[in-house]
PDB file of C-alpha atoms in Angstrom:
ATOM      1  CA  MET A   1     -16.229  -7.534  -6.227  1.00 57.00           C
ATOM      2  CA  THR A   2     -13.370  -5.074  -5.968  1.00 63.00           C
ATOM      3  CA  THR A   3     -13.581  -1.782  -7.778  1.00 92.00           C
ATOM      4  CA  ARG A   4     -10.203  -0.244  -8.539  1.00 96.00           C
ATOM      5  CA  VAL A   5     -10.022   3.495  -9.087  1.00 97.00           C
ATOM      6  CA  LEU A   6      -6.783   4.822 -10.574  1.00 98.00           C
ATOM      7  CA  ILE A   7      -6.071   8.538 -10.239  1.00 98.00           C
ATOM      8  CA  VAL A   8      -3.518   9.913 -12.696  1.00 98.00           C
ATOM      9  CA  CYS A   9      -1.550  13.091 -13.137  1.00 98.00           C
ATOM     10  CA  LYS A  10       1.828  13.841 -14.692  1.00 97.00           C
ATOM     11  CA  GLY A  11       4.528  13.072 -12.112  1.00 97.00           C
ATOM     12  CA  ASN A  12       2.575  11.279  -9.363  1.00 98.00           C
ATOM     13  CA  ILE A  13       4.094  13.403  -6.619  1.00 98.00           C
ATOM     14  CA  CYS A  14       1.521  16.199  -6.145  1.00 98.00           C
ATOM     15  CA  ARG A  15      -2.070  16.043  -7.395  1.00 98.00           C
ATOM     16  CA  SER A  16      -2.759  12.336  -7.795  1.00 98.00           C
ATOM     17  CA  PRO A  17      -1.212  11.320  -4.442  1.00 98.00           C
ATOM     18  CA  MET A  18      -3.207  14.086  -2.734  1.00 98.00           C
ATOM     19  CA  ALA A  19      -6.370  12.784  -4.404  1.00 98.00           C
ATOM     20  CA  GLU A  20      -5.542   9.161  -3.560  1.00 98.00           C
ATOM     21  CA  THR A  21      -4.917  10.040   0.091  1.00 98.00           C
ATOM     22  CA  ILE A  22      -8.132  12.043   0.395  1.00 98.00           C
ATOM     23  CA  ALA A  23     -10.193   9.401  -1.410  1.00 97.00           C
ATOM     24  CA  ARG A  24      -8.865   6.558   0.735  1.00 95.00           C
ATOM     25  CA  THR A  25      -9.906   8.489   3.821  1.00 94.00           C
ATOM     26  CA  ARG A  26     -13.203   9.997   2.640  1.00 93.00           C
ATOM     27  CA  VAL A  27     -14.576   7.221   0.413  1.00 92.00           C
ATOM     28  CA  ALA A  28     -13.335   4.150   2.271  1.00 81.00           C
ATOM     29  CA  ARG A  29     -15.575   1.099   2.008  1.00 85.00           C
ATOM     30  CA  ASP A  30     -15.231  -2.613   1.332  1.00 83.00           C
ATOM     31  CA  GLY A  31     -14.391  -3.500  -2.239  1.00 88.00           C
ATOM     32  CA  LEU A  32     -13.240  -0.024  -3.234  1.00 94.00           C
ATOM     33  CA  GLN A  33      -9.517   0.558  -3.807  1.00 95.00           C
ATOM     34  CA  PHE A  34      -7.767   3.786  -4.754  1.00 97.00           C
ATOM     35  CA  HIS A  35      -4.388   3.975  -6.436  1.00 97.00           C
ATOM     36  CA  SER A  36      -2.457   6.711  -8.181  1.00 98.00           C
ATOM     37  CA  ALA A  37       0.173   6.866 -10.890  1.00 98.00           C
ATOM     38  CA  GLY A  38       1.832   9.328 -13.223  1.00 98.00           C
ATOM     39  CA  LEU A  39       1.855   9.406 -17.006  1.00 98.00           C
ATOM     40  CA  ALA A  40       5.432  10.714 -16.787  1.00 97.00           C
ATOM     41  CA  ALA A  41       6.043   9.579 -13.227  1.00 95.00           C
ATOM     42  CA  MET A  42       8.979  10.589 -11.109  1.00 94.00           C
ATOM     43  CA  ARG A  43       9.340   6.911 -10.234  1.00 96.00           C
ATOM     44  CA  GLY A  44      10.465   6.169  -6.708  1.00 96.00           C
ATOM     45  CA  PHE A  45      10.122   9.757  -5.485  1.00 98.00           C
ATOM     46  CA  PRO A  46       8.096  10.551  -2.361  1.00 98.00           C
ATOM     47  CA  ILE A  47       5.163  12.926  -2.338  1.00 98.00           C
ATOM     48  CA  ASP A  48       6.237  16.548  -2.839  1.00 98.00           C
ATOM     49  CA  PRO A  49       6.956  18.110   0.585  1.00 98.00           C
ATOM     50  CA  LEU A  50       4.500  20.951  -0.013  1.00 98.00           C
ATOM     51  CA  ALA A  51       1.777  18.485  -1.031  1.00 98.00           C
ATOM     52  CA  GLN A  52       2.412  16.517   2.172  1.00 98.00           C
ATOM     53  CA  ASP A  53       2.382  19.729   4.247  1.00 98.00           C
ATOM     54  CA  VAL A  54      -0.977  20.741   2.771  1.00 98.00           C
ATOM     55  CA  LEU A  55      -2.405  17.261   3.361  1.00 98.00           C
ATOM     56  CA  ALA A  56      -1.120  17.261   6.954  1.00 98.00           C
ATOM     57  CA  SER A  57      -2.623  20.697   7.633  1.00 98.00           C
ATOM     58  CA  HIS A  58      -6.012  19.122   6.815  1.00 98.00           C
ATOM     59  CA  GLY A  59      -5.466  15.950   8.846  1.00 97.00           C
ATOM     60  CA  TYR A  60      -4.309  13.629   6.031  1.00 98.00           C
ATOM     61  CA  ASP A  61      -1.044  11.717   5.724  1.00 96.00           C
ATOM     62  CA  GLY A  62       0.465  10.927   2.338  1.00 96.00           C
ATOM     63  CA  ALA A  63       4.014  10.445   3.630  1.00 95.00           C
ATOM     64  CA  ALA A  64       4.170   6.751   2.667  1.00 96.00           C
ATOM     65  CA  HIS A  65       3.528   7.535  -1.020  1.00 97.00           C
ATOM     66  CA  VAL A  66       6.074   6.459  -3.636  1.00 98.00           C
ATOM     67  CA  ALA A  67       5.560   7.632  -7.217  1.00 98.00           C
ATOM     68  CA  LYS A  68       4.858   5.008  -9.874  1.00 98.00           C
ATOM     69  CA  GLN A  69       4.345   4.962 -13.620  1.00 98.00           C
ATOM     70  CA  ALA A  70       0.847   4.577 -15.089  1.00 97.00           C
ATOM     71  CA  SER A  71       1.399   1.414 -17.111  1.00 96.00           C
ATOM     72  CA  LYS A  72      -1.036  -0.095 -19.578  1.00 96.00           C
ATOM     73  CA  GLY A  73      -1.471  -3.091 -17.257  1.00 95.00           C
ATOM     74  CA  LEU A  74      -2.272  -0.889 -14.261  1.00 96.00           C
ATOM     75  CA  MET A  75      -4.816   1.050 -16.292  1.00 97.00           C
ATOM     76  CA  LEU A  76      -6.486  -2.081 -17.665  1.00 96.00           C
ATOM     77  CA  GLN A  77      -6.905  -3.413 -14.092  1.00 96.00           C
ATOM     78  CA  SER A  78      -8.880  -0.298 -13.145  1.00 97.00           C
ATOM     79  CA  GLN A  79     -12.630   0.070 -13.496  1.00 96.00           C
ATOM     80  CA  LEU A  80     -12.368   3.863 -13.357  1.00 97.00           C
ATOM     81  CA  ILE A  81      -9.496   6.211 -14.170  1.00 98.00           C
ATOM     82  CA  LEU A  82      -9.679   9.812 -13.002  1.00 98.00           C
ATOM     83  CA  ALA A  83      -7.382  12.393 -14.574  1.00 98.00           C
ATOM     84  CA  MET A  84      -6.401  15.914 -13.559  1.00 98.00           C
ATOM     85  CA  GLU A  85      -6.204  17.316 -17.108  1.00 98.00           C
ATOM     86  CA  GLN A  86      -7.993  16.778 -20.410  1.00 98.00           C
ATOM     87  CA  ARG A  87      -4.685  15.951 -22.106  1.00 97.00           C
ATOM     88  CA  GLN A  88      -4.177  13.155 -19.573  1.00 98.00           C
ATOM     89  CA  VAL A  89      -7.560  11.691 -20.508  1.00 98.00           C
ATOM     90  CA  ALA A  90      -6.441  11.803 -24.150  1.00 98.00           C
ATOM     91  CA  ALA A  91      -3.074  10.218 -23.311  1.00 97.00           C
ATOM     92  CA  VAL A  92      -4.696   7.321 -21.427  1.00 98.00           C
ATOM     93  CA  LEU A  93      -7.123   6.701 -24.287  1.00 98.00           C
ATOM     94  CA  ALA A  94      -4.303   6.859 -26.847  1.00 96.00           C
ATOM     95  CA  LEU A  95      -2.473   4.148 -24.908  1.00 94.00           C
ATOM     96  CA  CYS A  96      -5.603   2.067 -24.135  1.00 95.00           C
ATOM     97  CA  PRO A  97      -8.527   2.884 -26.464  1.00 96.00           C
ATOM     98  CA  THR A  98     -10.580   0.093 -24.882  1.00 96.00           C
ATOM     99  CA  LEU A  99     -10.860   2.222 -21.734  1.00 97.00           C
ATOM    100  CA  ARG A 100     -13.250   4.679 -23.406  1.00 96.00           C
ATOM    101  CA  GLY A 101     -16.061   5.384 -20.979  1.00 95.00           C
ATOM    102  CA  ARG A 102     -13.892   4.466 -17.967  1.00 96.00           C
ATOM    103  CA  VAL A 103     -11.582   7.521 -18.134  1.00 98.00           C
ATOM    104  CA  LEU A 104     -13.006  10.739 -16.762  1.00 98.00           C
ATOM    105  CA  MET A 105     -11.819  13.995 -15.303  1.00 98.00           C
ATOM    106  CA  LEU A 106     -11.633  14.179 -11.516  1.00 98.00           C
ATOM    107  CA  THR A 107     -13.642  17.381 -12.011  1.00 98.00           C
ATOM    108  CA  HIS A 108     -16.331  15.506 -14.004  1.00 98.00           C
ATOM    109  CA  TRP A 109     -19.116  16.307 -11.498  1.00 97.00           C
ATOM    110  CA  ASP A 110     -17.855  19.878 -11.029  1.00 95.00           C
ATOM    111  CA  ASP A 111     -16.863  22.053 -14.004  1.00 96.00           C
ATOM    112  CA  GLY A 112     -14.820  19.502 -15.962  1.00 96.00           C
ATOM    113  CA  ALA A 113     -11.848  21.871 -16.032  1.00 98.00           C
ATOM    114  CA  ASP A 114      -8.206  20.945 -15.527  1.00 98.00           C
ATOM    115  CA  ILE A 115      -6.681  21.049 -12.068  1.00 98.00           C
ATOM    116  CA  ASP A 116      -3.419  22.948 -12.529  1.00 97.00           C
ATOM    117  CA  ASP A 117      -0.167  21.273 -11.536  1.00 98.00           C
ATOM    118  CA  PRO A 118       1.272  23.013  -8.453  1.00 98.00           C
ATOM    119  CA  TYR A 119       4.710  21.382  -8.866  1.00 97.00           C
ATOM    120  CA  GLY A 120       7.533  23.890  -8.436  1.00 96.00           C
ATOM    121  CA  ARG A 121       5.177  26.656  -7.354  1.00 97.00           C
ATOM    122  CA  GLU A 122       4.399  28.365  -4.063  1.00 97.00           C
ATOM    123  CA  ARG A 123       2.305  26.938  -1.230  1.00 97.00           C
ATOM    124  CA  ASP A 124      -0.840  28.761  -2.362  1.00 98.00           C
ATOM    125  CA  ALA A 125      -0.847  26.755  -5.625  1.00 98.00           C
ATOM    126  CA  PHE A 126      -0.820  23.549  -3.558  1.00 98.00           C
ATOM    127  CA  ASP A 127      -3.598  24.885  -1.325  1.00 98.00           C
ATOM    128  CA  PHE A 128      -5.693  25.726  -4.379  1.00 98.00           C
ATOM    129  CA  ALA A 129      -5.107  22.283  -5.924  1.00 98.00           C
ATOM    130  CA  PHE A 130      -5.975  20.608  -2.609  1.00 98.00           C
ATOM    131  CA  ASP A 131      -9.244  22.538  -2.293  1.00 98.00           C
ATOM    132  CA  ARG A 132     -10.310  21.596  -5.837  1.00 98.00           C
ATOM    133  CA  ILE A 133      -9.310  17.956  -5.352  1.00 98.00           C
ATOM    134  CA  GLU A 134     -11.042  17.588  -1.991  1.00 98.00           C
ATOM    135  CA  SER A 135     -14.220  19.175  -3.354  1.00 97.00           C
ATOM    136  CA  CYS A 136     -14.214  16.799  -6.329  1.00 97.00           C
ATOM    137  CA  ILE A 137     -13.607  13.752  -4.120  1.00 97.00           C
ATOM    138  CA  ARG A 138     -16.647  14.767  -2.047  1.00 95.00           C
ATOM    139  CA  GLN A 139     -18.716  14.781  -5.233  1.00 95.00           C
ATOM    140  CA  TRP A 140     -17.360  11.391  -6.371  1.00 95.00           C
ATOM    141  CA  ARG A 141     -18.125   9.885  -2.953  1.00 91.00           C
ATOM    142  CA  THR A 142     -21.820   9.751  -3.728  1.00 86.00           C
ATOM    143  CA  LYS A 143     -21.221   8.265  -7.200  1.00 89.00           C
ATOM    144  CA  LEU A 144     -18.915   5.349  -6.350  1.00 87.00           C
TER     145      LEU A 144
END
């Protein structure tokens, strides 16, 4: 059986592609798939250059990423949806109430707090987001 994990953020060019890239590398095993999408996606755009730089500085490569919209169909195909912000959890549940119990914060096993969007900010905001995301992925690794 395949378990699909969808990671969502706003634009799908910073946080969720970083999380998808890290998860694919750190949590790779048969039957487990990671995808990412944005609730207000910058469709067709590549990963933000600063997000890619931060990933690369830690040995990851997200350069092949292309932003996509988090559609109802994509969400319904997923067994677990991980969001970066509480309002994104609420938005997913407003669109698909049947997903209750399958939509959680990426930070669920940490502090449950939002991971701030680094888009349009300096490199240190991307570094901070990366550190939070990577730490949370490590925690999810033992739960999936």
